[in-house]
Coordinates of C-alpha atoms in Angstrom, one line a residue:
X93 CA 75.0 54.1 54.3
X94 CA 72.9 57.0 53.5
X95 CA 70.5 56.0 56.6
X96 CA 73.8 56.7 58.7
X97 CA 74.8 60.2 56.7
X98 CA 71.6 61.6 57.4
X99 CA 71.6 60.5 61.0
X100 CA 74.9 62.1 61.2
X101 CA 73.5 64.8 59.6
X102 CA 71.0 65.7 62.0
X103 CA 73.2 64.6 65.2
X104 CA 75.4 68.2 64.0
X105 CA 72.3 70.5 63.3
X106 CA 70.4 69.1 66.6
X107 CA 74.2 69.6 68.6
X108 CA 75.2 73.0 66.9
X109 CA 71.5 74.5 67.7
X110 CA 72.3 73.5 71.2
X111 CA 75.4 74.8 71.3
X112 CA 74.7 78.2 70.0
X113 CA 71.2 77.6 72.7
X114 CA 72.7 80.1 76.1
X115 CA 70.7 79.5 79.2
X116 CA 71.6 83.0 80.8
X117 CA 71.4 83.7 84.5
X118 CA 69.3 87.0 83.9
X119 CA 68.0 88.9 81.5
X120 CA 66.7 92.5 82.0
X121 CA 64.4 93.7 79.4
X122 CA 62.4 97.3 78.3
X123 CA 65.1 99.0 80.2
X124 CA 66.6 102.9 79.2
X125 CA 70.5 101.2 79.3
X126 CA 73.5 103.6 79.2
X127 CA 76.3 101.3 77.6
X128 CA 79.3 103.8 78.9
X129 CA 81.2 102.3 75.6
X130 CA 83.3 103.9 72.9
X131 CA 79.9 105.4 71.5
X132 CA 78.4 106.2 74.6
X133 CA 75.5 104.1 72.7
X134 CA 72.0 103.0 74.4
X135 CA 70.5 100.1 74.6
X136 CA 67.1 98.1 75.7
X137 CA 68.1 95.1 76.6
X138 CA 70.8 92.8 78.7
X139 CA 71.5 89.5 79.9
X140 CA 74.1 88.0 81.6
X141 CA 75.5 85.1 82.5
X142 CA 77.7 83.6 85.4
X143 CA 78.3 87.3 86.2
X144 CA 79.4 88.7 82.8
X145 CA 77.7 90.8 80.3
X146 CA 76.5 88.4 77.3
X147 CA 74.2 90.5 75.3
X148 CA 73.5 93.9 75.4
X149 CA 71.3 95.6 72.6
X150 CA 68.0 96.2 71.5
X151 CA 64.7 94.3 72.7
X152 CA 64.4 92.9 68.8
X153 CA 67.8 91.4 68.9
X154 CA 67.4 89.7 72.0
X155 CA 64.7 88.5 70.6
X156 CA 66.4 87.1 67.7
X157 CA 68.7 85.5 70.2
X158 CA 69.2 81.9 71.4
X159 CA 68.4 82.9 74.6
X160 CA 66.7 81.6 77.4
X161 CA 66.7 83.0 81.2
X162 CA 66.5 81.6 85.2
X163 CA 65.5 84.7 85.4
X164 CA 63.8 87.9 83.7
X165 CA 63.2 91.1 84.7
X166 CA 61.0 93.7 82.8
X167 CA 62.6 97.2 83.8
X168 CA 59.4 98.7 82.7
X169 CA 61.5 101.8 81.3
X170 CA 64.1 102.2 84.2
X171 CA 67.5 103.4 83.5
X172 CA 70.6 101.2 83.8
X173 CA 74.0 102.4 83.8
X174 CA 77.6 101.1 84.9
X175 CA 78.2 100.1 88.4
X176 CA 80.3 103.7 90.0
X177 CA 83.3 103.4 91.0
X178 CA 84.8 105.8 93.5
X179 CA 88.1 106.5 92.7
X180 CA 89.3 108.1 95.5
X181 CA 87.8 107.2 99.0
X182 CA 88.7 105.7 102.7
X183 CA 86.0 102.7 102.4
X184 CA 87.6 101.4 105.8
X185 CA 88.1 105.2 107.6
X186 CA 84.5 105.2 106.6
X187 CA 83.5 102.1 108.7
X188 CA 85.7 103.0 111.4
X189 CA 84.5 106.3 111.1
X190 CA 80.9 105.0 112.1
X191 CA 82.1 103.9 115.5
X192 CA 83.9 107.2 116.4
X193 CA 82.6 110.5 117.2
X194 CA 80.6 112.5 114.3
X195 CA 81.8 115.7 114.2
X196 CA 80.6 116.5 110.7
X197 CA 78.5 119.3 110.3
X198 CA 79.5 121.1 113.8
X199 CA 78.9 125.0 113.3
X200 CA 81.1 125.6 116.6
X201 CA 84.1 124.4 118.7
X202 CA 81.2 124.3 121.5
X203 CA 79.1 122.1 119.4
X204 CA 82.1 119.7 119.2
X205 CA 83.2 119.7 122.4
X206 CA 79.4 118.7 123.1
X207 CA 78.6 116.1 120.7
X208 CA 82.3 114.9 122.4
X209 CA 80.4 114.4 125.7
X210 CA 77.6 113.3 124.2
X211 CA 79.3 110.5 122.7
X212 CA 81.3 109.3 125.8
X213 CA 78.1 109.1 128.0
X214 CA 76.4 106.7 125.6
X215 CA 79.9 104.7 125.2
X216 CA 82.3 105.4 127.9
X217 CA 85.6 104.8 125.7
X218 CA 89.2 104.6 127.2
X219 CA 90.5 106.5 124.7
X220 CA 87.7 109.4 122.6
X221 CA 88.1 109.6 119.0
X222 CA 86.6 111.7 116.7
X223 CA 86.6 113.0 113.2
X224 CA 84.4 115.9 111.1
X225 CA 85.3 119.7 112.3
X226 CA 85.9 122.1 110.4
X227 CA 86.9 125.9 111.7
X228 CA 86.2 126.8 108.2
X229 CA 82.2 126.3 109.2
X230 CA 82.5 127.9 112.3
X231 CA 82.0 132.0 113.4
X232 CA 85.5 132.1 114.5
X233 CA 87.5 130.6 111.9
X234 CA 90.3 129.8 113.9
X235 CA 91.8 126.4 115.3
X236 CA 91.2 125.4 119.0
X237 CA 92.8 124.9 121.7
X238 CA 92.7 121.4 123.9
X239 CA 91.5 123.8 127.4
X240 CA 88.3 122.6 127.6
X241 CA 89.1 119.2 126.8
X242 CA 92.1 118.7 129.3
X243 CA 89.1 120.1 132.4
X244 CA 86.6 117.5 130.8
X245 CA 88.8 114.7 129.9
X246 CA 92.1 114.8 132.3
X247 CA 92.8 111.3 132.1
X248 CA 90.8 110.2 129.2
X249 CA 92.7 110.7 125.7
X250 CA 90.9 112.6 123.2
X251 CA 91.7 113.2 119.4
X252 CA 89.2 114.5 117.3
X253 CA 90.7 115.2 113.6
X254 CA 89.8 117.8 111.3
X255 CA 87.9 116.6 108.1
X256 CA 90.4 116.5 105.7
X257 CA 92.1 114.6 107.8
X258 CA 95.4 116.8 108.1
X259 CA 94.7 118.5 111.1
X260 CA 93.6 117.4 115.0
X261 CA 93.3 118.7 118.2
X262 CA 94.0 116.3 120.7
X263 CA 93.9 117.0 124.6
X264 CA 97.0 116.5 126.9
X265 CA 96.4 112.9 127.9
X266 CA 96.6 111.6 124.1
X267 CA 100.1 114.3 124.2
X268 CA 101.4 112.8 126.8
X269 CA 100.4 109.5 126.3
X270 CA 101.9 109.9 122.2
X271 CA 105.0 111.7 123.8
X272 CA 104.4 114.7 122.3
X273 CA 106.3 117.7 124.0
X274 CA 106.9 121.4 123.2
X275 CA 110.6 119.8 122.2
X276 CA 109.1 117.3 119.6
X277 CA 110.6 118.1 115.6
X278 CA 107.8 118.6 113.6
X279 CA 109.0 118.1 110.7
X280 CA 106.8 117.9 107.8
X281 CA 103.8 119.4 109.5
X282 CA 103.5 121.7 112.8
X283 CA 103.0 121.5 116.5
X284 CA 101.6 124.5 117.5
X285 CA 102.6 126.3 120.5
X286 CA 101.3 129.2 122.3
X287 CA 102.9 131.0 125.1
X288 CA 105.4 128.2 125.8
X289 CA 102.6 125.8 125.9
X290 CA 101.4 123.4 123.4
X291 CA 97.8 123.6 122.3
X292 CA 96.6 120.6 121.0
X293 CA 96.6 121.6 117.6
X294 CA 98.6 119.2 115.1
X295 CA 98.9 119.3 111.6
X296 CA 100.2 116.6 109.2
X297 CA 103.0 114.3 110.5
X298 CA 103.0 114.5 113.9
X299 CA 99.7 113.7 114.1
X300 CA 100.6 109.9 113.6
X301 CA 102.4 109.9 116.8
X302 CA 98.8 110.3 118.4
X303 CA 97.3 108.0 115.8
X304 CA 100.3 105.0 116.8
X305 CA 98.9 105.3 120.5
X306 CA 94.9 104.8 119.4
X307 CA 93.8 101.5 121.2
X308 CA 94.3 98.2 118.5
X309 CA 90.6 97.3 116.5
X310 CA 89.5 94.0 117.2
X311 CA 89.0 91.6 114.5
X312 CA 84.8 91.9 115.0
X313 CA 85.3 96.0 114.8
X314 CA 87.2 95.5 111.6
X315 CA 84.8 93.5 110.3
X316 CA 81.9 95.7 111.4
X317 CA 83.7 98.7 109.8
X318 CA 83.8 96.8 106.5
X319 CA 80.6 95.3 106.4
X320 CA 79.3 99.2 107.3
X321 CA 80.9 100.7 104.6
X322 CA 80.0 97.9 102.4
X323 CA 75.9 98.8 102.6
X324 CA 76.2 102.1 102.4
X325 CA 78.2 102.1 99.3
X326 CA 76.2 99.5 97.6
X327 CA 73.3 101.6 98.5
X328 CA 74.8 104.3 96.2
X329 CA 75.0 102.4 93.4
X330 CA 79.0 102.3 93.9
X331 CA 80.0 98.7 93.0
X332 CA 84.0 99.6 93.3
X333 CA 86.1 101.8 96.1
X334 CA 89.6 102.6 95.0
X335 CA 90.9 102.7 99.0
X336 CA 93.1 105.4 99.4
X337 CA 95.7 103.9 101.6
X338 CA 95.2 100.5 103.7
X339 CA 97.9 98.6 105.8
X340 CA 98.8 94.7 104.5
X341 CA 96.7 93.6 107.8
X342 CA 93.3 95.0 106.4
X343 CA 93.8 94.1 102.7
X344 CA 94.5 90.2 104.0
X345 CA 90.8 90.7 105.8
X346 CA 89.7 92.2 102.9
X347 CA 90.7 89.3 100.8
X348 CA 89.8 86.9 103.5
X349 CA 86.2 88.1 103.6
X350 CA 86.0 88.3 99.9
X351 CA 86.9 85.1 98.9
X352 CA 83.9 83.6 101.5
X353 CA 81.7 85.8 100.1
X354 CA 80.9 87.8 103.0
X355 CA 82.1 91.0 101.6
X356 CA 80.7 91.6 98.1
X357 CA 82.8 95.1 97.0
X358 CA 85.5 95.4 94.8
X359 CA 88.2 97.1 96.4
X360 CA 91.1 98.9 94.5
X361 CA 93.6 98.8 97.6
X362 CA 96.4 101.5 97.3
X363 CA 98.8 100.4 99.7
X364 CA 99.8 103.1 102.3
X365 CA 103.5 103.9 102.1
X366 CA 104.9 102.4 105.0
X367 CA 108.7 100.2 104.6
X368 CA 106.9 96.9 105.8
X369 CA 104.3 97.4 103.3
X370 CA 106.6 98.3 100.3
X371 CA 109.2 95.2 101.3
X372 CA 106.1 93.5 101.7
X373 CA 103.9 94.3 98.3
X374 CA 106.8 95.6 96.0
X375 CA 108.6 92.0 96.2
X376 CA 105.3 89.6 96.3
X377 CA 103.6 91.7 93.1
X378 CA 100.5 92.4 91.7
X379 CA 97.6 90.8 93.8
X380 CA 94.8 90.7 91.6
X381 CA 91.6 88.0 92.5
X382 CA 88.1 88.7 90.9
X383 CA 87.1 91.4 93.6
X384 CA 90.7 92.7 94.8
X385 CA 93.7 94.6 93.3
X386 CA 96.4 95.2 94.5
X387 CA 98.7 97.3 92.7
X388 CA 99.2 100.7 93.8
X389 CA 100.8 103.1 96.3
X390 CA 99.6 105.6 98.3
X391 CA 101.8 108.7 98.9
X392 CA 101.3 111.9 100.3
X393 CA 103.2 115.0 99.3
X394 CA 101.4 117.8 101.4
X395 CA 98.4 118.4 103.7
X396 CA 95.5 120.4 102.5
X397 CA 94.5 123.4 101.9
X398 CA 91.8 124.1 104.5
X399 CA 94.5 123.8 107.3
X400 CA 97.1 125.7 105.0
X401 CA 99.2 122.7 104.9
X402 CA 99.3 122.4 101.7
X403 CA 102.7 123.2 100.1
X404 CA 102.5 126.5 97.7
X405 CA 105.1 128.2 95.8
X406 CA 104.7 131.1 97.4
X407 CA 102.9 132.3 100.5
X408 CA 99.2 131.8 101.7
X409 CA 97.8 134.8 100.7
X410 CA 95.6 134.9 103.9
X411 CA 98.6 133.8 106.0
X412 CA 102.0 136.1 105.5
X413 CA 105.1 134.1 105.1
X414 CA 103.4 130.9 105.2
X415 CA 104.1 127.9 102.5
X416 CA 102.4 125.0 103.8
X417 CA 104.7 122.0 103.6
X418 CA 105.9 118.6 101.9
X419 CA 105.5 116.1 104.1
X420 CA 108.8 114.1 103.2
X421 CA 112.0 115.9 101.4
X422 CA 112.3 115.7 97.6
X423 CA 115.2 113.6 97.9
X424 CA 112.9 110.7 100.2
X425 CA 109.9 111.2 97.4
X426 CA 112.2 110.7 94.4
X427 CA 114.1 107.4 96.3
X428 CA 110.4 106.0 96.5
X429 CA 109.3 106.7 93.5
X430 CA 112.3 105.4 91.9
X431 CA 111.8 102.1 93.8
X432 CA 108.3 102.1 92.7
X433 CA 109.0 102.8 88.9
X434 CA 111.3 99.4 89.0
X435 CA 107.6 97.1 89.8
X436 CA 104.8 96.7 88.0
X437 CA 102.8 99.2 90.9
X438 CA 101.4 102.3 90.6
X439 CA 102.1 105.5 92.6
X440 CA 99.3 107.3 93.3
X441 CA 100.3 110.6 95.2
X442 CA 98.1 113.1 96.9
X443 CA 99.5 116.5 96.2
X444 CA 97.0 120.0 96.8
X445 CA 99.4 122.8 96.5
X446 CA 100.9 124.1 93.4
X447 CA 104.7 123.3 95.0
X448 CA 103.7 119.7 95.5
X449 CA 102.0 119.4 92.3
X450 CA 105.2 120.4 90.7
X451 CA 107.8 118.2 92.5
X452 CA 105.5 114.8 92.0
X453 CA 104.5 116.0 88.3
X454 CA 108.4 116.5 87.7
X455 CA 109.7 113.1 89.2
X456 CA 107.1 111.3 87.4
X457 CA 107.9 112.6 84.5
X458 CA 111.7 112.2 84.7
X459 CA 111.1 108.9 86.2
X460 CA 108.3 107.5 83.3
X461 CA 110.2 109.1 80.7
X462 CA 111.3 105.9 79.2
X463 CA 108.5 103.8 80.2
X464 CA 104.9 102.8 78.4
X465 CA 101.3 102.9 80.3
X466 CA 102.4 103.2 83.6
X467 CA 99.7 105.1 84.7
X468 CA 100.9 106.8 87.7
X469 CA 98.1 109.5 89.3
X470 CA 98.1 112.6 91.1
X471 CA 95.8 112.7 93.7
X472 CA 93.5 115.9 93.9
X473 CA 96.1 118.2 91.4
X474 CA 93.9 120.6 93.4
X475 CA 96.2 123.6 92.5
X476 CA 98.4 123.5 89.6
X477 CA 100.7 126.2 88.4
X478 CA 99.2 126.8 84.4
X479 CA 102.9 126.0 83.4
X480 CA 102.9 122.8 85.2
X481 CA 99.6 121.4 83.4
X482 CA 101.7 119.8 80.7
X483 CA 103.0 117.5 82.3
X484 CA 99.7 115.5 82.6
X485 CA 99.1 113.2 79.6
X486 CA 97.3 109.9 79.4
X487 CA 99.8 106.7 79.7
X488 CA 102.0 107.9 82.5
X489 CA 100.4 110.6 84.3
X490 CA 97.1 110.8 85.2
X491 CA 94.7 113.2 87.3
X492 CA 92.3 111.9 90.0
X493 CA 90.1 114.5 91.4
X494 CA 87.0 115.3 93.5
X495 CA 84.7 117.4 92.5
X496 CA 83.5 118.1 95.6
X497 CA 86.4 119.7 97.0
X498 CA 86.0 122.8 94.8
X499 CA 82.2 123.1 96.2
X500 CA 83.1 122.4 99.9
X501 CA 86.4 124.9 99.3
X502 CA 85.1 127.9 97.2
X503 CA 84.0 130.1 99.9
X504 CA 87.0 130.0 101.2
X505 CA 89.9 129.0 98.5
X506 CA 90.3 132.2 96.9
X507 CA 91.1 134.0 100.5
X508 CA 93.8 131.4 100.9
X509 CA 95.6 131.3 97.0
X510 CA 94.5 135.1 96.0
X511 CA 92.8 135.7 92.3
X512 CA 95.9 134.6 90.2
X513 CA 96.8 131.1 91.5
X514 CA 92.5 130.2 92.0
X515 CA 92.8 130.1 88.2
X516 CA 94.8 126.7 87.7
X517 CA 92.5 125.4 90.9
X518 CA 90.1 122.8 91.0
X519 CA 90.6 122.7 87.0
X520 CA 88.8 119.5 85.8
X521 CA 87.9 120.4 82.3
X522 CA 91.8 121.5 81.5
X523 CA 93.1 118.4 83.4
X524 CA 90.5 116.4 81.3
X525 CA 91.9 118.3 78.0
X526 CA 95.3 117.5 78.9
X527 CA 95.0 113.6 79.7
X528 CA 91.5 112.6 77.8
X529 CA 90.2 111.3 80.5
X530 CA 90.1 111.9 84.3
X531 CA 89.0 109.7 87.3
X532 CA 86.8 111.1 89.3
X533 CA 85.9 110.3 93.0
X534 CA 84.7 111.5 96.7
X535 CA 87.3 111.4 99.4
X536 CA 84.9 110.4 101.9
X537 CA 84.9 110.4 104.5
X538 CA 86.1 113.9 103.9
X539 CA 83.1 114.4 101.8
X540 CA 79.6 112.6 101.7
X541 CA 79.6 109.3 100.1
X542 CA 76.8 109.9 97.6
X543 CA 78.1 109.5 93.9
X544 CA 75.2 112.0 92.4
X545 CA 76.5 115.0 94.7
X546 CA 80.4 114.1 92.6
X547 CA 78.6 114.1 89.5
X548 CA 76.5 117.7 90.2
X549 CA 79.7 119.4 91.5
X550 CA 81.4 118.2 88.3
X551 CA 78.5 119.4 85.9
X552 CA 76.8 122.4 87.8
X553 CA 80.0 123.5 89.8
X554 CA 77.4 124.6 92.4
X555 CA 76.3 123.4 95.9
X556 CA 73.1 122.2 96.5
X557 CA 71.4 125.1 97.3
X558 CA 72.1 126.9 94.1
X559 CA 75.3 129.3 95.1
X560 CA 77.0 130.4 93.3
X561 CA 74.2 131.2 90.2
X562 CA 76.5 130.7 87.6
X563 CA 79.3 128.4 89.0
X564 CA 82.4 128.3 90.9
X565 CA 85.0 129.1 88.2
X566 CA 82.0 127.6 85.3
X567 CA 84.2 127.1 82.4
X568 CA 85.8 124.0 84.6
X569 CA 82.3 122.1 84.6
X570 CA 82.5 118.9 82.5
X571 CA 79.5 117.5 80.5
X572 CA 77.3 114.8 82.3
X573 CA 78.8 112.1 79.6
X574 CA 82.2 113.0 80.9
X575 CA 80.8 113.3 84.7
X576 CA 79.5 109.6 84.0
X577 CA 82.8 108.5 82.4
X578 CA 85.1 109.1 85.0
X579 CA 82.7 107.7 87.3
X580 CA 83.1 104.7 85.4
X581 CA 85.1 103.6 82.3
X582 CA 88.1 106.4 82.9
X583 CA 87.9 105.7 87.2
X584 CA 88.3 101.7 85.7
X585 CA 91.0 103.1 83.0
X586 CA 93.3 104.7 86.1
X587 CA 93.1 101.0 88.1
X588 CA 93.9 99.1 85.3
X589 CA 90.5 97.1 84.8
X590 CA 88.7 99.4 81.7
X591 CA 88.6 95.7 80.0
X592 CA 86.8 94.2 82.6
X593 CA 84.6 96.5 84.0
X594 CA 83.3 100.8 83.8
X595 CA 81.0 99.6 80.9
X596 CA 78.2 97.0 79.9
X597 CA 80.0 95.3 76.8
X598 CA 80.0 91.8 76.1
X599 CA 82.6 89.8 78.5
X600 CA 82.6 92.3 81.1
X601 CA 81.3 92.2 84.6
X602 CA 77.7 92.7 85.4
X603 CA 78.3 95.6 87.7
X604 CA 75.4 98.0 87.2
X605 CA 72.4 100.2 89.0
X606 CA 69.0 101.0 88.4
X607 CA 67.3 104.5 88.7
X608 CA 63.8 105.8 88.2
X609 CA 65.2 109.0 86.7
X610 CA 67.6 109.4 83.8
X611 CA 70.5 110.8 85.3
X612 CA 71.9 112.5 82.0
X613 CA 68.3 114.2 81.0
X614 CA 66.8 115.2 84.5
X615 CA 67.1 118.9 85.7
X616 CA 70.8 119.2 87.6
X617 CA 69.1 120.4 90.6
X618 CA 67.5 117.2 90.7
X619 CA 70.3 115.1 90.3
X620 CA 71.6 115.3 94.3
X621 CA 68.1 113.5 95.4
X622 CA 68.9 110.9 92.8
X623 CA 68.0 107.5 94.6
X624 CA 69.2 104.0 93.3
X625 CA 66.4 101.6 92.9
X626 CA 69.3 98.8 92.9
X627 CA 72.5 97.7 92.7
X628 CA 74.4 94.3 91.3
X629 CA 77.4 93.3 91.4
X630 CA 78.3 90.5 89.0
X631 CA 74.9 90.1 88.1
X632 CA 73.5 89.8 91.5
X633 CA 71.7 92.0 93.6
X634 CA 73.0 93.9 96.2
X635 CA 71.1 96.2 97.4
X636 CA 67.2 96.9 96.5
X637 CA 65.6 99.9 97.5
X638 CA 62.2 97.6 98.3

């Protein structure tokens, strides 16, 4: 009997040391690891397993782990932080983007009108489109008109949008073709007409009667556009895209591709507001798989700022008796919203004025009033009346912004809001003190894609050649630990997933990217030329800068 106890006995020591034995898929040791946690703590050493976070700490614990590895790699003193998350982009308008004409950078109309040619000899398309111009850039800062491209183009259509994406010039053929006359209502943007004739120019709304004429993407261009997208993000060290605004036929791709592995990103897909996606989305539910979420609407209030369509309280100051506009009444915004409110989605509503700050800051608020951790965002809150700041907090309504914007728009916002109203503009630290925490993103393709460009605007408030010496409006700069949080933990707090992923904790995913330089210690003017030495997603490698 006691020959049987003791072989018991050691049956449960030699099964509970193999129990507590973990056979890890990698471990990464001697590495500078920023933890993005509660502390903001450091650590040396990680290992993960079946694409989660099991260990994180120092290189003597892991040592006194049960721990063995498939594989191990010594980081010889790289640093290691969260995989970014943009939380405000167009990951598919990127793609696409890629097979359109570049217009980004253009110091002229002439410029565009020749990289327009350029383009069509090299692809000879039925129907030009083009994105990236900006009068703003140009010596005359002025919008078009279509002249040149109705003599170039008379039976070719040609739109080329602005890049915000909230204005386009588009020559007669795409007019005529999207039935645009000088007769067509324009309401919620403008049509603008010169002489009795139209221009070209369109801002806001009617623009999507030229967009519903654009020839239909094949499948293989859809993919292509995806797969695009997909390397140059991952290239950035961005391991999540919050997708501002997809139709129910590219989120089923999305999910299609995903779940056979092709495409590797996580997508945070805000459905755009459309009544076949919101009968379609706001009855099914939540759609939520390991690299999809679904749970969110997209919802424009206004245009922007650099094409004065953005909807102010009172007039441009560079443009007498000029408001901008909403691009839907109060009374269609508030019916949504209130249809929204009743599901378990998220609206998430671009608003750049002050005027449309205030009408979606006011219906959320009336509208969450009674409700717990809803969430809802306000994309940009690019200019916000100081009384209207209060109405941010941190369960209901939160602030999604690009720091960008106020570098690509400070030689030029002030002209358009005047001295008093630049003051509640492009405010991150006050949102941040208002809310505790604030999502931070790019809206490319209106901007670049690169994350360390977000993170300098954010924390130097300057543009990468140094101007202005002291920062656009300075005291707005956040700290590079809260730059790094709301590219991370806060950007994974405003989708919902802060307990799966924005930090390396125990039981969340292995999402993270290497650098050769410590992004919270090197000299800001370094930080732009930042380059990721690699990126994983769930523990595997996705991009490699070998």
């Amino acid at each position: 009997m006691k020959k049987i106890l003791s072989l018991l006995a050691l049956v449960l020591i030699i099964s509970c040391q193999e129990k507590e034995q973990i056979t890890a898929d990698l471990i990464i040791e001697n590495a500078q690891i920023y933890t993005v946690n509660k502390d903001f703590s450091t650590a040396t050493a990680m290992a993960v397993k079946d694409g989660k976070v099991v260990f994180v700490g120092s290189q003597e614990d892991l040592k006194a782990q049960t721990l063995k590895a498939a594989k191990t790699i010594d980081a010889s003193g790289k640093f290691i932080y969260p995989g970014l998350i943009d939380a405000h982009c167009h990951f598919y308008g990127l793609g696409q983007q890629l097979q359109r004409v570049d217009l980004v950078g253009t110091s002229s109309y002439d410029e565009v009108i020749q990289e327009v040619v350029n383009f069509q000899e090299k692809n000879s398309k039925s129907f030009i489109i083009g994105r990236g111009w900006d009068q703003n850039d140009w010596d005359v800062k002025e919008f078009p008109t279509n002249e040149k491209l109705n003599e170039l183009f008379p039976d070719i259509p040609v739109a080329l949008t602005r890049i915000d994406g909230h204005a386009m010039i588009a020559n007669d053929a795409a007019l005529k073709l999207a039935g645009i006359t000088v007769d067509t209502d324009p309401f919620g943007g403008a049509i603008e007409i010169k002489e009795g004739k139209l221009t070209g120019i369109l801002v806001d709304n009617p623009m999507e009667l030229v967009e519903a004429v654009f020839p239909a993407e094949t499948t293989e261009e859809s993919i292509k556009s995806l797969m695009d997208a997909q390397e140059i993000n991952f290239g950035y060290g961005i391991t999540t895209v919050d997708d501002a605004g997809l139709m129910r036929s590219t989120i089923e791709l999305i999910d299609s591709l995903q779940q056979d592995g092709t495409l590797k990103m996580k997508i945070y897909a805000m459905i755009s507001n459309t009544p076949e996606n919101l009968d379609y989305y706001l009855n099914k539910g939540v759609v939520k798989t390991n690299h999809l979420n679904v749970r969110s609407v997209k919802f424009y209030a206004d245009g922007a700022l650099g094409s004065r369509g953005a909807a102010m309280k009172e007039s441009y100051s560079d443009k007498h008796d000029h408001y901008g506009a909403l691009l839907s009444s109060v009374k269609d915004f508030r019916g949504i919203a209130e249809r929204i409110a009743a599901t378990d989605y998220q609206m998430n509503t671009h608003a750049i004025g002050d005027s449309a700050n205030y009408v979606v800051l006011k219906n959320y608020k009336e509208l969450l009033s009674d409700k717990k951790d809803r969430r809802w965002r306000v994309e940009h809150a690019q200019i916000v009346d100081p009384v209207d700041f209060e109405f941010f907090d941190t369960e209901n309504i939160l602030p999604s912004v690009q720091p960008t914007h106020a570098t690509s728009d400070m030689y030029w916002a002030q002209d358009r809001v005047g001295e008093e109203r630049i003051q509640g503009a492009y405010a991150y630290k006050k949102l941040l003190g208002m809310s505790n925490m604030l999502a931070l993103g790019t809206d490319y393709p209106v901007e670049q894609v690169n994350p360390f460009l977000t993170f300098y605007a954010a924390v130097a408030r300057k543009d990468t050649s140094g101007f202005p010496e002291n920062g656009f409006r300075a005291d707005q700069a956040l700290s590079r630990e809260e730059a790094l949080r709301g590219m991370t933990i806060w950007a994974a707090y405003s989708n919902f997933e802060e307990n799966e992923k924005g930090s390396l904790e125990i039981g969340k995913a292995a999402d993270f990217i290497m650098l050769d330089k410590d992004l919270m210690e090197v000299a800001i003017e370094q930080v732009p030329n930042l380059k990721v030495s690699a990126t994983y997603s769930n523990g595997e490698l996705v991009y490699s800068s070998k």
